[in-house]
Amino acid sequence: MANGINMISYRQGIRNKGFQITVPTTGATQTLSLSGLAKAFEGIILSATTTAAPAVLINATQLLVTLTINNDVVVDSVTANTLGATINTGITSGFPAFIPFPRALTGQDTIILRVTNSSGVSQLLNATVYYKNEI
């Protein structure tokens, strides 16, 4: 019985998967591939750095992101800092904000993150996707 309870808890728990996207000045498109067991997209959080100095935060207002899940545009041309990425002004709000965008998944989904970059330098965008294996 205890193993059955643990299995239900494991299957229903929130998972996350990280992606690091190199965003040249020409922009980037990244497919966010999740486990075939993923049944619910819960949300996303972003952070960004320059590729020259990965520990240095960039101004994430210079990155525009579009998130599409199975041809449904969930986020359309929103600055990365709105989705949790910090800007390098020395001001922080503590933990980055988790942005929920709940969507049902089938396990064979196409999740695409498109990023345009107006900063003039190549940047790294770190995306963490939160999902559940079962609804």
mmCIF file with all atom_site columns, C-alpha atoms in Angstrom:
data_model
loop_
_atom_site.group_PDB
_atom_site.id
_atom_site.type_symbol
_atom_site.label_atom_id
_atom_site.label_alt_id
_atom_site.label_comp_id
_atom_site.label_asym_id
_atom_site.label_entity_id
_atom_site.label_seq_id
_atom_site.pdbx_PDB_ins_code
_atom_site.Cartn_x
_atom_site.Cartn_y
_atom_site.Cartn_z
_atom_site.occupancy
_atom_site.B_iso_or_equiv
_atom_site.pdbx_formal_charge
_atom_site.auth_seq_id
_atom_site.auth_comp_id
_atom_site.auth_asym_id
_atom_site.auth_atom_id
_atom_site.pdbx_PDB_model_num
ATOM 1   C CA . MET A 1 1   ? 0.000  0.000  0.000   1.00 0.00 ? 1   MET A CA 1
ATOM 2   C CA . ALA A 1 2   ? 2.727  2.462  0.916   1.00 0.00 ? 2   ALA A CA 1
ATOM 3   C CA . ASN A 1 3   ? 4.414  1.890  -2.440  1.00 0.00 ? 3   ASN A CA 1
ATOM 4   C CA . GLY A 1 4   ? 1.123  2.643  -4.236  1.00 0.00 ? 4   GLY A CA 1
ATOM 5   C CA . ILE A 1 5   ? 0.764  5.919  -2.342  1.00 0.00 ? 5   ILE A CA 1
ATOM 6   C CA . ASN A 1 6   ? 4.350  6.853  -3.157  1.00 0.00 ? 6   ASN A CA 1
ATOM 7   C CA . MET A 1 7   ? 3.786  6.101  -6.848  1.00 0.00 ? 7   MET A CA 1
ATOM 8   C CA . ILE A 1 8   ? 0.685  8.310  -6.971  1.00 0.00 ? 8   ILE A CA 1
ATOM 9   C CA . SER A 1 9   ? 2.571  11.114 -5.239  1.00 0.00 ? 9   SER A CA 1
ATOM 10  C CA . TYR A 1 10  ? 5.508  10.733 -7.636  1.00 0.00 ? 10  TYR A CA 1
ATOM 11  C CA . ARG A 1 11  ? 3.331  10.732 -10.758 1.00 0.00 ? 11  ARG A CA 1
ATOM 12  C CA . GLN A 1 12  ? 1.310  13.757 -9.648  1.00 0.00 ? 12  GLN A CA 1
ATOM 13  C CA . GLY A 1 13  ? 4.254  15.843 -8.457  1.00 0.00 ? 13  GLY A CA 1
ATOM 14  C CA . ILE A 1 14  ? 5.570  18.850 -10.319 1.00 0.00 ? 14  ILE A CA 1
ATOM 15  C CA . ARG A 1 15  ? 8.741  18.256 -12.319 1.00 0.00 ? 15  ARG A CA 1
ATOM 16  C CA . ASN A 1 16  ? 11.059 20.742 -13.974 1.00 0.00 ? 16  ASN A CA 1
ATOM 17  C CA . LYS A 1 17  ? 13.456 20.673 -16.865 1.00 0.00 ? 17  LYS A CA 1
ATOM 18  C CA . GLY A 1 18  ? 16.054 23.281 -17.688 1.00 0.00 ? 18  GLY A CA 1
ATOM 19  C CA . PHE A 1 19  ? 17.209 24.558 -21.049 1.00 0.00 ? 19  PHE A CA 1
ATOM 20  C CA . GLN A 1 20  ? 20.086 26.888 -21.900 1.00 0.00 ? 20  GLN A CA 1
ATOM 21  C CA . ILE A 1 21  ? 19.524 28.762 -25.139 1.00 0.00 ? 21  ILE A CA 1
ATOM 22  C CA . THR A 1 22  ? 22.268 30.690 -26.894 1.00 0.00 ? 22  THR A CA 1
ATOM 23  C CA . VAL A 1 23  ? 20.634 33.795 -28.349 1.00 0.00 ? 23  VAL A CA 1
ATOM 24  C CA . PRO A 1 24  ? 22.810 35.490 -30.974 1.00 0.00 ? 24  PRO A CA 1
ATOM 25  C CA . THR A 1 25  ? 21.890 38.953 -32.214 1.00 0.00 ? 25  THR A CA 1
ATOM 26  C CA . THR A 1 26  ? 19.864 37.258 -34.962 1.00 0.00 ? 26  THR A CA 1
ATOM 27  C CA . GLY A 1 27  ? 17.617 35.567 -32.373 1.00 0.00 ? 27  GLY A CA 1
ATOM 28  C CA . ALA A 1 28  ? 16.965 31.904 -31.615 1.00 0.00 ? 28  ALA A CA 1
ATOM 29  C CA . THR A 1 29  ? 14.286 29.236 -31.726 1.00 0.00 ? 29  THR A CA 1
ATOM 30  C CA . GLN A 1 30  ? 14.423 26.406 -29.195 1.00 0.00 ? 30  GLN A CA 1
ATOM 31  C CA . THR A 1 31  ? 12.204 23.346 -28.957 1.00 0.00 ? 31  THR A CA 1
ATOM 32  C CA . LEU A 1 32  ? 11.491 22.600 -25.292 1.00 0.00 ? 32  LEU A CA 1
ATOM 33  C CA . SER A 1 33  ? 11.270 18.800 -25.243 1.00 0.00 ? 33  SER A CA 1
ATOM 34  C CA . LEU A 1 34  ? 9.641  17.312 -22.160 1.00 0.00 ? 34  LEU A CA 1
ATOM 35  C CA . SER A 1 35  ? 9.197  13.726 -21.033 1.00 0.00 ? 35  SER A CA 1
ATOM 36  C CA . GLY A 1 36  ? 6.667  11.683 -22.987 1.00 0.00 ? 36  GLY A CA 1
ATOM 37  C CA . LEU A 1 37  ? 4.878  11.252 -19.651 1.00 0.00 ? 37  LEU A CA 1
ATOM 38  C CA . ALA A 1 38  ? 4.254  15.008 -19.341 1.00 0.00 ? 38  ALA A CA 1
ATOM 39  C CA . LYS A 1 39  ? 0.504  15.615 -19.162 1.00 0.00 ? 39  LYS A CA 1
ATOM 40  C CA . ALA A 1 40  ? 0.293  19.194 -17.876 1.00 0.00 ? 40  ALA A CA 1
ATOM 41  C CA . PHE A 1 41  ? 2.457  22.224 -18.656 1.00 0.00 ? 41  PHE A CA 1
ATOM 42  C CA . GLU A 1 42  ? 2.488  24.272 -15.454 1.00 0.00 ? 42  GLU A CA 1
ATOM 43  C CA . GLY A 1 43  ? 4.685  27.276 -16.235 1.00 0.00 ? 43  GLY A CA 1
ATOM 44  C CA . ILE A 1 44  ? 8.093  28.712 -17.033 1.00 0.00 ? 44  ILE A CA 1
ATOM 45  C CA . ILE A 1 45  ? 10.783 30.875 -15.479 1.00 0.00 ? 45  ILE A CA 1
ATOM 46  C CA . LEU A 1 46  ? 13.643 32.612 -17.325 1.00 0.00 ? 46  LEU A CA 1
ATOM 47  C CA . SER A 1 47  ? 17.066 34.016 -16.457 1.00 0.00 ? 47  SER A CA 1
ATOM 48  C CA . ALA A 1 48  ? 19.663 35.486 -18.794 1.00 0.00 ? 48  ALA A CA 1
ATOM 49  C CA . THR A 1 49  ? 23.407 36.161 -18.960 1.00 0.00 ? 49  THR A CA 1
ATOM 50  C CA . THR A 1 50  ? 25.928 37.192 -21.602 1.00 0.00 ? 50  THR A CA 1
ATOM 51  C CA . THR A 1 51  ? 27.807 34.362 -23.304 1.00 0.00 ? 51  THR A CA 1
ATOM 52  C CA . ALA A 1 52  ? 31.085 36.183 -22.756 1.00 0.00 ? 52  ALA A CA 1
ATOM 53  C CA . ALA A 1 53  ? 30.591 36.330 -18.989 1.00 0.00 ? 53  ALA A CA 1
ATOM 54  C CA . PRO A 1 54  ? 27.950 33.804 -17.903 1.00 0.00 ? 54  PRO A CA 1
ATOM 55  C CA . ALA A 1 55  ? 27.980 35.092 -14.338 1.00 0.00 ? 55  ALA A CA 1
ATOM 56  C CA . VAL A 1 56  ? 27.076 38.616 -15.512 1.00 0.00 ? 56  VAL A CA 1
ATOM 57  C CA . LEU A 1 57  ? 23.375 39.386 -15.791 1.00 0.00 ? 57  LEU A CA 1
ATOM 58  C CA . ILE A 1 58  ? 22.256 41.241 -18.868 1.00 0.00 ? 58  ILE A CA 1
ATOM 59  C CA . ASN A 1 59  ? 19.360 43.582 -19.371 1.00 0.00 ? 59  ASN A CA 1
ATOM 60  C CA . ALA A 1 60  ? 16.618 41.059 -20.037 1.00 0.00 ? 60  ALA A CA 1
ATOM 61  C CA . THR A 1 61  ? 14.332 43.776 -21.364 1.00 0.00 ? 61  THR A CA 1
ATOM 62  C CA . GLN A 1 62  ? 16.335 43.427 -24.606 1.00 0.00 ? 62  GLN A CA 1
ATOM 63  C CA . LEU A 1 63  ? 15.094 39.860 -25.137 1.00 0.00 ? 63  LEU A CA 1
ATOM 64  C CA . LEU A 1 64  ? 11.575 39.302 -26.465 1.00 0.00 ? 64  LEU A CA 1
ATOM 65  C CA . VAL A 1 65  ? 10.140 35.805 -26.055 1.00 0.00 ? 65  VAL A CA 1
ATOM 66  C CA . THR A 1 66  ? 7.263  33.986 -27.709 1.00 0.00 ? 66  THR A CA 1
ATOM 67  C CA . LEU A 1 67  ? 6.125  30.652 -26.272 1.00 0.00 ? 67  LEU A CA 1
ATOM 68  C CA . THR A 1 68  ? 3.994  28.337 -28.396 1.00 0.00 ? 68  THR A CA 1
ATOM 69  C CA . ILE A 1 69  ? 2.504  25.059 -27.171 1.00 0.00 ? 69  ILE A CA 1
ATOM 70  C CA . ASN A 1 70  ? 0.947  22.865 -29.878 1.00 0.00 ? 70  ASN A CA 1
ATOM 71  C CA . ASN A 1 71  ? 0.312  25.851 -32.163 1.00 0.00 ? 71  ASN A CA 1
ATOM 72  C CA . ASP A 1 72  ? -1.298 27.806 -29.292 1.00 0.00 ? 72  ASP A CA 1
ATOM 73  C CA . VAL A 1 73  ? 0.589  31.078 -28.726 1.00 0.00 ? 73  VAL A CA 1
ATOM 74  C CA . VAL A 1 74  ? 0.802  31.251 -24.939 1.00 0.00 ? 74  VAL A CA 1
ATOM 75  C CA . VAL A 1 75  ? 3.210  34.201 -24.701 1.00 0.00 ? 75  VAL A CA 1
ATOM 76  C CA . ASP A 1 76  ? 3.542  36.629 -27.607 1.00 0.00 ? 76  ASP A CA 1
ATOM 77  C CA . SER A 1 77  ? 6.558  38.990 -27.807 1.00 0.00 ? 77  SER A CA 1
ATOM 78  C CA . VAL A 1 78  ? 6.964  39.612 -24.076 1.00 0.00 ? 78  VAL A CA 1
ATOM 79  C CA . THR A 1 79  ? 10.239 40.872 -22.587 1.00 0.00 ? 79  THR A CA 1
ATOM 80  C CA . ALA A 1 80  ? 12.169 38.131 -20.800 1.00 0.00 ? 80  ALA A CA 1
ATOM 81  C CA . ASN A 1 81  ? 12.328 40.101 -17.545 1.00 0.00 ? 81  ASN A CA 1
ATOM 82  C CA . THR A 1 82  ? 8.518  39.888 -17.331 1.00 0.00 ? 82  THR A CA 1
ATOM 83  C CA . LEU A 1 83  ? 8.883  36.092 -17.128 1.00 0.00 ? 83  LEU A CA 1
ATOM 84  C CA . GLY A 1 84  ? 11.339 36.105 -14.245 1.00 0.00 ? 84  GLY A CA 1
ATOM 85  C CA . ALA A 1 85  ? 14.648 37.100 -15.852 1.00 0.00 ? 85  ALA A CA 1
ATOM 86  C CA . THR A 1 86  ? 16.416 39.835 -13.902 1.00 0.00 ? 86  THR A CA 1
ATOM 87  C CA . ILE A 1 87  ? 17.815 43.063 -15.282 1.00 0.00 ? 87  ILE A CA 1
ATOM 88  C CA . ASN A 1 88  ? 21.340 44.172 -14.413 1.00 0.00 ? 88  ASN A CA 1
ATOM 89  C CA . THR A 1 89  ? 20.452 47.343 -12.545 1.00 0.00 ? 89  THR A CA 1
ATOM 90  C CA . GLY A 1 90  ? 21.477 45.901 -9.197  1.00 0.00 ? 90  GLY A CA 1
ATOM 91  C CA . ILE A 1 91  ? 17.844 45.676 -8.101  1.00 0.00 ? 91  ILE A CA 1
ATOM 92  C CA . THR A 1 92  ? 16.525 42.244 -7.243  1.00 0.00 ? 92  THR A CA 1
ATOM 93  C CA . SER A 1 93  ? 13.191 41.123 -5.898  1.00 0.00 ? 93  SER A CA 1
ATOM 94  C CA . GLY A 1 94  ? 14.499 37.994 -4.204  1.00 0.00 ? 94  GLY A CA 1
ATOM 95  C CA . PHE A 1 95  ? 13.512 34.726 -5.835  1.00 0.00 ? 95  PHE A CA 1
ATOM 96  C CA . PRO A 1 96  ? 12.528 34.993 -9.504  1.00 0.00 ? 96  PRO A CA 1
ATOM 97  C CA . ALA A 1 97  ? 8.812  34.773 -10.076 1.00 0.00 ? 97  ALA A CA 1
ATOM 98  C CA . PHE A 1 98  ? 7.299  31.568 -11.383 1.00 0.00 ? 98  PHE A CA 1
ATOM 99  C CA . ILE A 1 99  ? 4.839  32.365 -14.162 1.00 0.00 ? 99  ILE A CA 1
ATOM 100 C CA . PRO A 1 100 ? 1.986  29.844 -14.463 1.00 0.00 ? 100 PRO A CA 1
ATOM 101 C CA . PHE A 1 101 ? 0.615  28.996 -17.898 1.00 0.00 ? 101 PHE A CA 1
ATOM 102 C CA . PRO A 1 102 ? -1.324 25.772 -17.270 1.00 0.00 ? 102 PRO A CA 1
ATOM 103 C CA . ARG A 1 103 ? -1.994 23.754 -20.412 1.00 0.00 ? 103 ARG A CA 1
ATOM 104 C CA . ALA A 1 104 ? -2.928 20.115 -20.943 1.00 0.00 ? 104 ALA A CA 1
ATOM 105 C CA . LEU A 1 105 ? -0.281 18.054 -22.730 1.00 0.00 ? 105 LEU A CA 1
ATOM 106 C CA . THR A 1 106 ? -0.473 14.729 -24.547 1.00 0.00 ? 106 THR A CA 1
ATOM 107 C CA . GLY A 1 107 ? 3.107  13.519 -24.164 1.00 0.00 ? 107 GLY A CA 1
ATOM 108 C CA . GLN A 1 108 ? 3.798  14.197 -27.858 1.00 0.00 ? 108 GLN A CA 1
ATOM 109 C CA . ASP A 1 109 ? 3.753  17.962 -27.736 1.00 0.00 ? 109 ASP A CA 1
ATOM 110 C CA . THR A 1 110 ? 5.549  20.679 -29.647 1.00 0.00 ? 110 THR A CA 1
ATOM 111 C CA . ILE A 1 111 ? 6.699  23.431 -27.302 1.00 0.00 ? 111 ILE A CA 1
ATOM 112 C CA . ILE A 1 112 ? 8.706  26.204 -28.952 1.00 0.00 ? 112 ILE A CA 1
ATOM 113 C CA . LEU A 1 113 ? 10.410 29.213 -27.390 1.00 0.00 ? 113 LEU A CA 1
ATOM 114 C CA . ARG A 1 114 ? 11.391 31.951 -29.866 1.00 0.00 ? 114 ARG A CA 1
ATOM 115 C CA . VAL A 1 115 ? 13.679 34.733 -28.682 1.00 0.00 ? 115 VAL A CA 1
ATOM 116 C CA . THR A 1 116 ? 14.649 37.976 -30.406 1.00 0.00 ? 116 THR A CA 1
ATOM 117 C CA . ASN A 1 117 ? 17.674 39.870 -29.163 1.00 0.00 ? 117 ASN A CA 1
ATOM 118 C CA . SER A 1 118 ? 18.063 43.643 -29.550 1.00 0.00 ? 118 SER A CA 1
ATOM 119 C CA . SER A 1 119 ? 21.081 43.986 -27.217 1.00 0.00 ? 119 SER A CA 1
ATOM 120 C CA . GLY A 1 120 ? 23.778 43.789 -29.905 1.00 0.00 ? 120 GLY A CA 1
ATOM 121 C CA . VAL A 1 121 ? 25.628 40.938 -28.113 1.00 0.00 ? 121 VAL A CA 1
ATOM 122 C CA . SER A 1 122 ? 25.045 37.210 -27.927 1.00 0.00 ? 122 SER A CA 1
ATOM 123 C CA . GLN A 1 123 ? 23.272 36.174 -24.721 1.00 0.00 ? 123 GLN A CA 1
ATOM 124 C CA . LEU A 1 124 ? 22.351 33.017 -22.861 1.00 0.00 ? 124 LEU A CA 1
ATOM 125 C CA . LEU A 1 125 ? 18.754 32.534 -21.833 1.00 0.00 ? 125 LEU A CA 1
ATOM 126 C CA . ASN A 1 126 ? 18.064 29.910 -19.194 1.00 0.00 ? 126 ASN A CA 1
ATOM 127 C CA . ALA A 1 127 ? 14.525 28.540 -19.242 1.00 0.00 ? 127 ALA A CA 1
ATOM 128 C CA . THR A 1 128 ? 13.087 26.248 -16.589 1.00 0.00 ? 128 THR A CA 1
ATOM 129 C CA . VAL A 1 129 ? 9.824  24.554 -17.524 1.00 0.00 ? 129 VAL A CA 1
ATOM 130 C CA . TYR A 1 130 ? 7.543  23.145 -14.835 1.00 0.00 ? 130 TYR A CA 1
ATOM 131 C CA . TYR A 1 131 ? 5.205  20.276 -15.706 1.00 0.00 ? 131 TYR A CA 1
ATOM 132 C CA . LYS A 1 132 ? 3.272  17.358 -14.218 1.00 0.00 ? 132 LYS A CA 1
ATOM 133 C CA . ASN A 1 133 ? 3.270  13.759 -15.368 1.00 0.00 ? 133 ASN A CA 1
ATOM 134 C CA . GLU A 1 134 ? -0.423 13.375 -14.530 1.00 0.00 ? 134 GLU A CA 1
ATOM 135 C CA . ILE A 1 135 ? -3.245 15.825 -14.095 1.00 0.00 ? 135 ILE A CA 1
#
